[in-house]
mmCIF file of C-alpha atoms in Angstrom:
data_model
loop_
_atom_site.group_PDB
_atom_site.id
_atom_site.type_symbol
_atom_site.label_atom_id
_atom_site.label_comp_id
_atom_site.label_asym_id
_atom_site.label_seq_id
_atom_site.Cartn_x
_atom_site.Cartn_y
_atom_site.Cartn_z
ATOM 1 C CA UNK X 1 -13.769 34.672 179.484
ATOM 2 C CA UNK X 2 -16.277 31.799 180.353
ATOM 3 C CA UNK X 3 -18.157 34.513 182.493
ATOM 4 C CA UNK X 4 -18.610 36.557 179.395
ATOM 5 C CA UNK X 5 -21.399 34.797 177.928
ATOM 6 C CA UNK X 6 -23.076 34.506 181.251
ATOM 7 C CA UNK X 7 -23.015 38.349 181.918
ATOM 8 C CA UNK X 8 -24.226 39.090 178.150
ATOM 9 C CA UNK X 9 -27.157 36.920 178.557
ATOM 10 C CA UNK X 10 -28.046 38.755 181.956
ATOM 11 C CA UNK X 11 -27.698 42.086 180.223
ATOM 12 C CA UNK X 12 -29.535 41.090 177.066
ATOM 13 C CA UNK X 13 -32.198 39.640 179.114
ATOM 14 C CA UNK X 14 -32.981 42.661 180.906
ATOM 15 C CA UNK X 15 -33.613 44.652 177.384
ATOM 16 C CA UNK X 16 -36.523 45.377 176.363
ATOM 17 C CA UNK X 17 -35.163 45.775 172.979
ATOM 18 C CA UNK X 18 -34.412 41.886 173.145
ATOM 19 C CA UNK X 19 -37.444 40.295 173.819
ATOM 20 C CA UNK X 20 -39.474 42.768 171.329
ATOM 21 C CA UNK X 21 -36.900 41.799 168.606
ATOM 22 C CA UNK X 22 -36.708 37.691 169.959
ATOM 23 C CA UNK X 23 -40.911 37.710 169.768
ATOM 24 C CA UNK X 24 -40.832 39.469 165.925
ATOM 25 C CA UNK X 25 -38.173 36.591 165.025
ATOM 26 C CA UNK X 26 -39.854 33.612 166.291
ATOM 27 C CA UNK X 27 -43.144 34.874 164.893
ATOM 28 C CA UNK X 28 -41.843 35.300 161.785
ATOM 29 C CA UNK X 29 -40.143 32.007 161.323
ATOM 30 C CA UNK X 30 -43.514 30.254 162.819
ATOM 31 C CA UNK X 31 -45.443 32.061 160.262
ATOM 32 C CA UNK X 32 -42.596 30.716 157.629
ATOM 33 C CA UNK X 33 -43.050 27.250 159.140
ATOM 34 C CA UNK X 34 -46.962 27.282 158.971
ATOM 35 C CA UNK X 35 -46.418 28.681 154.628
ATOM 36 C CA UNK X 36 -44.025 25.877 153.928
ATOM 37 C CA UNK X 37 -46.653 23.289 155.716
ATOM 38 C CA UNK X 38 -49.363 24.951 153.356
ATOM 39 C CA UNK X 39 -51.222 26.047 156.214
ATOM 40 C CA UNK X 40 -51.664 22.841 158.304
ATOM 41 C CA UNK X 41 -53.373 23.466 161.152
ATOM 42 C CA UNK X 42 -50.860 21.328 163.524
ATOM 43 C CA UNK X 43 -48.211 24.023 162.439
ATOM 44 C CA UNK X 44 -49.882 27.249 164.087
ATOM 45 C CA UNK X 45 -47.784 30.282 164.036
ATOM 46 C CA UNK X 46 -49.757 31.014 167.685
ATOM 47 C CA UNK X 47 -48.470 27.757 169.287
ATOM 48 C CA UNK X 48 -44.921 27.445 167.877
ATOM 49 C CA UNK X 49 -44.559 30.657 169.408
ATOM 50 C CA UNK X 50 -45.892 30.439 172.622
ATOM 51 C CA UNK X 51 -43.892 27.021 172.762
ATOM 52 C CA UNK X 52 -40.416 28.867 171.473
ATOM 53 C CA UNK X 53 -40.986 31.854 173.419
ATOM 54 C CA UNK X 54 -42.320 30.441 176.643
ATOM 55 C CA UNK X 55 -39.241 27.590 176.580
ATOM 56 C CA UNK X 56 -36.646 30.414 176.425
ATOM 57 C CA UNK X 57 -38.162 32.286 179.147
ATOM 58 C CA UNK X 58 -37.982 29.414 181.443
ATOM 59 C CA UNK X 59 -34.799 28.256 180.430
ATOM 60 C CA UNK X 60 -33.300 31.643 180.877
ATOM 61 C CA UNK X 61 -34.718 32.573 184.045
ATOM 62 C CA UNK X 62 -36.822 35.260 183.103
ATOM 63 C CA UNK X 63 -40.131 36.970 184.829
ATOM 64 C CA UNK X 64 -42.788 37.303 182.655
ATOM 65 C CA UNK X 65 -42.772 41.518 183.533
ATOM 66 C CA UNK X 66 -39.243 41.898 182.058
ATOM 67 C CA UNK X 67 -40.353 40.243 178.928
ATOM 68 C CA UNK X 68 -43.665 42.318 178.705
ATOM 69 C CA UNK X 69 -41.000 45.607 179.094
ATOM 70 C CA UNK X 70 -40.372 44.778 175.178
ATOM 71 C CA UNK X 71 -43.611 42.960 174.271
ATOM 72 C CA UNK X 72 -45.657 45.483 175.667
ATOM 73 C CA UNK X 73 -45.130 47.590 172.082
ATOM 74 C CA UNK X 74 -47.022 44.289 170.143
ATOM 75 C CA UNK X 75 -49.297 43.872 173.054
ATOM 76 C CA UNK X 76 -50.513 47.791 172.447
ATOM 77 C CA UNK X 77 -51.067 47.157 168.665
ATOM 78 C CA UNK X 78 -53.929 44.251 169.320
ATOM 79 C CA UNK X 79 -56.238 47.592 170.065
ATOM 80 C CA UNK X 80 -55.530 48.710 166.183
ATOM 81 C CA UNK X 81 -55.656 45.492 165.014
ATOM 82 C CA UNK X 82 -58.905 44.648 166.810
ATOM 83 C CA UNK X 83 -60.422 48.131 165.162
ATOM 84 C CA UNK X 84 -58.887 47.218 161.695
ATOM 85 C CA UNK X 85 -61.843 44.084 161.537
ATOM 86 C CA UNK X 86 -63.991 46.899 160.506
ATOM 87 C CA UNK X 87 -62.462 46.939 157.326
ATOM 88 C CA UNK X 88 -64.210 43.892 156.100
ATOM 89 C CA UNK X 89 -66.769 44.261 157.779
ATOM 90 C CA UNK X 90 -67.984 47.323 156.187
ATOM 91 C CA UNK X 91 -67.005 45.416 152.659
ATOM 92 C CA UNK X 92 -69.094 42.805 153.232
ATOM 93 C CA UNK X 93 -72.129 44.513 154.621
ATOM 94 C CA UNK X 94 -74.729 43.019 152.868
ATOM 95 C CA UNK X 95 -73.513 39.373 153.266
ATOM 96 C CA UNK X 96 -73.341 39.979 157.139
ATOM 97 C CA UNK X 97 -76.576 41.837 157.227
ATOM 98 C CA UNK X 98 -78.182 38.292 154.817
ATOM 99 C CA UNK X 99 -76.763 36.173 157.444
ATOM 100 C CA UNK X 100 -77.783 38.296 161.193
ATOM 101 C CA UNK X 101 -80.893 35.945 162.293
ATOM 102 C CA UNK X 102 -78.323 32.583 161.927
ATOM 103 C CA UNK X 103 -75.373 34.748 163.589
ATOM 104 C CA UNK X 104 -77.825 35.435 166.472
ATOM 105 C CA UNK X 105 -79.013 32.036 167.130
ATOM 106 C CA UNK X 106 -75.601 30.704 166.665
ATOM 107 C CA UNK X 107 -74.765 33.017 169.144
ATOM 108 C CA UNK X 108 -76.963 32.639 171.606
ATOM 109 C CA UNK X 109 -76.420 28.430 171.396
ATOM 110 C CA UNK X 110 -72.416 28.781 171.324
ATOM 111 C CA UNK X 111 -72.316 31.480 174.237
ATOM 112 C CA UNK X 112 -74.446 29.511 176.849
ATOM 113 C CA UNK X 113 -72.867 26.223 175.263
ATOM 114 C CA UNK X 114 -69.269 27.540 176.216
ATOM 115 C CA UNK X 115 -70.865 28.269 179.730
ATOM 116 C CA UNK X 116 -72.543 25.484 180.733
ATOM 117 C CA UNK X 117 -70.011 23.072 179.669
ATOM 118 C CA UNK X 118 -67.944 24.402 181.917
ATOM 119 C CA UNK X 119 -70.782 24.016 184.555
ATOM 120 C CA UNK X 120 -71.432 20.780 183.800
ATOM 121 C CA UNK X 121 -68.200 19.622 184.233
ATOM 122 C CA UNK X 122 -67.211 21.326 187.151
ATOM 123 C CA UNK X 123 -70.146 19.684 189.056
ATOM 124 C CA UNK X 124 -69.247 16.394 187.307
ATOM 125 C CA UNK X 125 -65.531 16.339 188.696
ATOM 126 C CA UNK X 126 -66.029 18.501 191.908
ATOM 127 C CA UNK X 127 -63.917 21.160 190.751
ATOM 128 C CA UNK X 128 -63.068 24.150 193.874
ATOM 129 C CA UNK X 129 -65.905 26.874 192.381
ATOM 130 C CA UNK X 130 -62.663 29.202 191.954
ATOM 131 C CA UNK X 131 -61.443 27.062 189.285
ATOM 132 C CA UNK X 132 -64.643 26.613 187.494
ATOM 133 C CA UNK X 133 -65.265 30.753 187.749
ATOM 134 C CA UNK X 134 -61.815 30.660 185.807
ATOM 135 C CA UNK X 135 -62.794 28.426 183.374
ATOM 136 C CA UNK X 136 -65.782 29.642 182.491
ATOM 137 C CA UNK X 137 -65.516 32.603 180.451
ATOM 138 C CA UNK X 138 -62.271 30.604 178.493
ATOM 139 C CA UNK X 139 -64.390 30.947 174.897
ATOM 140 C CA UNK X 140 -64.131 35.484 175.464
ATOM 141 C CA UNK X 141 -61.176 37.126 174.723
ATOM 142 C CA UNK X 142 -58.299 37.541 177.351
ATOM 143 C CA UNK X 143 -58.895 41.152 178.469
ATOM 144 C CA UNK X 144 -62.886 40.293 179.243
ATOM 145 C CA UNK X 145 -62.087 37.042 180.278
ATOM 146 C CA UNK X 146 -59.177 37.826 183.308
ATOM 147 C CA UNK X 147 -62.051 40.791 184.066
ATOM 148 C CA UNK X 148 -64.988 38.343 184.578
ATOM 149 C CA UNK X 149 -62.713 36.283 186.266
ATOM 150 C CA UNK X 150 -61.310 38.583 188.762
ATOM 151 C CA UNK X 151 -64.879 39.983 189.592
ATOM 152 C CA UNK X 152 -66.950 36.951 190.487
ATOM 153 C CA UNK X 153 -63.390 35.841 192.936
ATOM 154 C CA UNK X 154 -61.159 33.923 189.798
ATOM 155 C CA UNK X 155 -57.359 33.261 189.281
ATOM 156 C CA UNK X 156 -57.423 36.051 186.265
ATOM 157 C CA UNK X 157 -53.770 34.591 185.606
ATOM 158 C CA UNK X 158 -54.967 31.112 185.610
ATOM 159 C CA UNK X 159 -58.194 32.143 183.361
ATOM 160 C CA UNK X 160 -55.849 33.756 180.836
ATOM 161 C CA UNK X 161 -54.333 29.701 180.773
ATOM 162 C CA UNK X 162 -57.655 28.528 179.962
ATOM 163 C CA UNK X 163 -58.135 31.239 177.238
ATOM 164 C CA UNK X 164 -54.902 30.850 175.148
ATOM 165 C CA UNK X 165 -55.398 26.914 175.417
ATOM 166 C CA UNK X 166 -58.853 27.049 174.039
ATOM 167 C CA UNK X 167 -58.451 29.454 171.481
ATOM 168 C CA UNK X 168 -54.905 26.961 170.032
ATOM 169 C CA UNK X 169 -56.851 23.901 170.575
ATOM 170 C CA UNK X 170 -59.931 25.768 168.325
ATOM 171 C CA UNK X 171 -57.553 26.632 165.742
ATOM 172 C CA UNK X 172 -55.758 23.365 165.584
ATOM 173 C CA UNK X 173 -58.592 21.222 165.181
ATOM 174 C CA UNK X 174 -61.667 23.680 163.262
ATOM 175 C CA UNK X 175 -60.610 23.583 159.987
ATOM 176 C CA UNK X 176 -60.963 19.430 160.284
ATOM 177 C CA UNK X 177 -63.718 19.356 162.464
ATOM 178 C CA UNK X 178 -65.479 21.506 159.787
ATOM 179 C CA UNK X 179 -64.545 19.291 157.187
ATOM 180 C CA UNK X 180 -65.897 16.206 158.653
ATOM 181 C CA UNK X 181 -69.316 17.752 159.175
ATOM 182 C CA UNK X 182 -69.373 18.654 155.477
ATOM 183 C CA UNK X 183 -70.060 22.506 156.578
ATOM 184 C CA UNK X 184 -68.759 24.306 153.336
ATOM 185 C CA UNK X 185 -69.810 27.636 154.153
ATOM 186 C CA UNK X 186 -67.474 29.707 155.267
ATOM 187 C CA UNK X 187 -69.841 32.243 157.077
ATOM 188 C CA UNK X 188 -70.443 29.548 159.862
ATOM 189 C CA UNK X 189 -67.099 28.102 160.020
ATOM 190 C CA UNK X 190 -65.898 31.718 160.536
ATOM 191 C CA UNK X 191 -68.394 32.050 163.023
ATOM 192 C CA UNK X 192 -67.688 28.832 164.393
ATOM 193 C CA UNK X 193 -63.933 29.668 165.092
ATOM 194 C CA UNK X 194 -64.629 32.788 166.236
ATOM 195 C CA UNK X 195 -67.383 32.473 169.096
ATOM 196 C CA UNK X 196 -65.585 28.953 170.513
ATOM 197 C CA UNK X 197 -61.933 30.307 169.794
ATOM 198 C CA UNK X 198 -61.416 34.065 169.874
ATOM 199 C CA UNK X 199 -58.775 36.014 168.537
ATOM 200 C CA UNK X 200 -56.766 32.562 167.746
ATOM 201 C CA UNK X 201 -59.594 31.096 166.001
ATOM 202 C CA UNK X 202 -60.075 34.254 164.037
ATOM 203 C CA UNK X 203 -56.473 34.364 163.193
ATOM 204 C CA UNK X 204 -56.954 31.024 161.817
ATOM 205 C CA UNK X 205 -60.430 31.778 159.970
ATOM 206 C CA UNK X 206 -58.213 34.302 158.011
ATOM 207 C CA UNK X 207 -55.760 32.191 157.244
ATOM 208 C CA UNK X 208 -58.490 29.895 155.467
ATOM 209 C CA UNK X 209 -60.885 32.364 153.854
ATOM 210 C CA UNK X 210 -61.486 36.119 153.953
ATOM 211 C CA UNK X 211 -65.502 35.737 154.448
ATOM 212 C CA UNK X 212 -64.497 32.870 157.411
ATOM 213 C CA UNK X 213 -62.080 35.453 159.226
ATOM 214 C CA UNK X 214 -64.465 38.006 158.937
ATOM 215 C CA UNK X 215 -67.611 36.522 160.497
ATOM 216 C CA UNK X 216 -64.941 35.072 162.959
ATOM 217 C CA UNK X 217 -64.154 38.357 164.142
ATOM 218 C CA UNK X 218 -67.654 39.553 164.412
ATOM 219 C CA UNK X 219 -68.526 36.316 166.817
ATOM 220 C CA UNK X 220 -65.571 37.199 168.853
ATOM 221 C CA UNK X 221 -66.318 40.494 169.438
ATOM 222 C CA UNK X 222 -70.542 39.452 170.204
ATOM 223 C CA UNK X 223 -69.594 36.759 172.453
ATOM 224 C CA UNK X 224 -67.261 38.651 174.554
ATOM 225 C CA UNK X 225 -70.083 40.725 175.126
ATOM 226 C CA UNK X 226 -72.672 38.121 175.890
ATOM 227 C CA UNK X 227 -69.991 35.892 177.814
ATOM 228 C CA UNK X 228 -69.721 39.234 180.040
ATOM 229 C CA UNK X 229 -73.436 38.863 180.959
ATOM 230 C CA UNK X 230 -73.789 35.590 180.667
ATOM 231 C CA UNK X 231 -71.850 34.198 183.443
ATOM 232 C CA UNK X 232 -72.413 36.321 186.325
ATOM 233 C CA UNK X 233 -75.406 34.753 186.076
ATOM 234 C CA UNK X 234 -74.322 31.187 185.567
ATOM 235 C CA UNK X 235 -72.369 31.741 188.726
#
């Protein structure tokens, strides 16, 4: 009997069913947690899940490709979700078109900013230049990011670390950042959070304000671009 639990855990493990059904849970009860803390940014549906998700994996012994068997079905929605920012975008047309000359500056600044950071602090602490190629695109989204990475000689897996950290760490501290600046409008914060933090960040710009999430989504989607052209020639 004391080998049943054992074997059920093995089995469950190794169905895909699970781990798509364990991932809707936790998310669901994060997303729970973050309403009933009125949307504090410490409580980030993003991070309590990775936490949750990633401790059970380790705990339980399993790879990372027989969890993506059952996360793979979420993993293949990003593409419609990532098409569904058009939506406010084409709402809000005239609001994005006022604001283009500030979003291309802003741009431009953030972009090389995100960069050269990583430059400067590679050459400051003598990091191995495959670390610092990992680093560097961190501020794009994953997919662009683990592409870059791998094609100027980068751990993709290890630049994928750097991307989910920054975009957490942008969400969990933009909304007070902001605040403490005294920056009030939410077309920059938006923008803000989106070109430093990616998807995260724009998750979070949503969660805030409709007109923050969508000119978060629009710098995510520029400065993976521009981070894609950027740093091959930083490098």
């Amino acid at each position: 009997m004391t080998a049943l639990p054992s074997s059920l855990w093995v089995y469950l493990s190794a169905t895909p069913l699970f781990w798509l059904t364990a991932t809707l849970v936790v998310w669901l009860l994060a997303t729970a947690a973050a309403r009933r803390a009125n949307g504090h940014p410490m409580v980030n549906p993003v991070l309590i899940s990775v936490v949750v998700i990633g401790t059970g994996l380790t705990l339980g012994g399993v790879a990372y490709p027989a969890y993506f068997e059952g996360a793979q079905f979420i993993h293949f929605l990003l593409g419609p979700a990532t098409v569904a920012l058009a939506v406010p975008l084409v709402r809000q047309i005239r609001l994005v078109a006022a604001n283009l000359l500030p979003m291309l500056a802003a741009l431009a600044a953030g972009s090389v900013t995100a960069v050269s950071s990583v430059l400067a602090l590679g050459a400051l602490f003598g990091f191995p230049e495959a670390l610092t190629v990992s680093m560097a695109p961190k501020s794009s989204t994953a997919g662009v990011a683990m592409a870059i990475s791998k094609g100027l000689g980068g751990d993709p897996g290890l630049t994928a670390v750097f991307v989910i950290l920054t975009g957490i760490t942008g969400a969990v501290i933009v909304t007070g950042l902001m605040n403490r600046m005294r920056i009030t409008d939410y077309a920059a914060r938006g923008f803000a959070a989106g070109l430093a933090s990616h998807g995260i960040g724009t998750a979070r710009a949503f969660q805030v304000d409709p007109v923050a999430g969508l000119f978060a989504g629009i710098a995510m989607a520029l400065n993976a671009l521009v981070t894609a052209l950027i740093v091959p020639l930083f490098l």
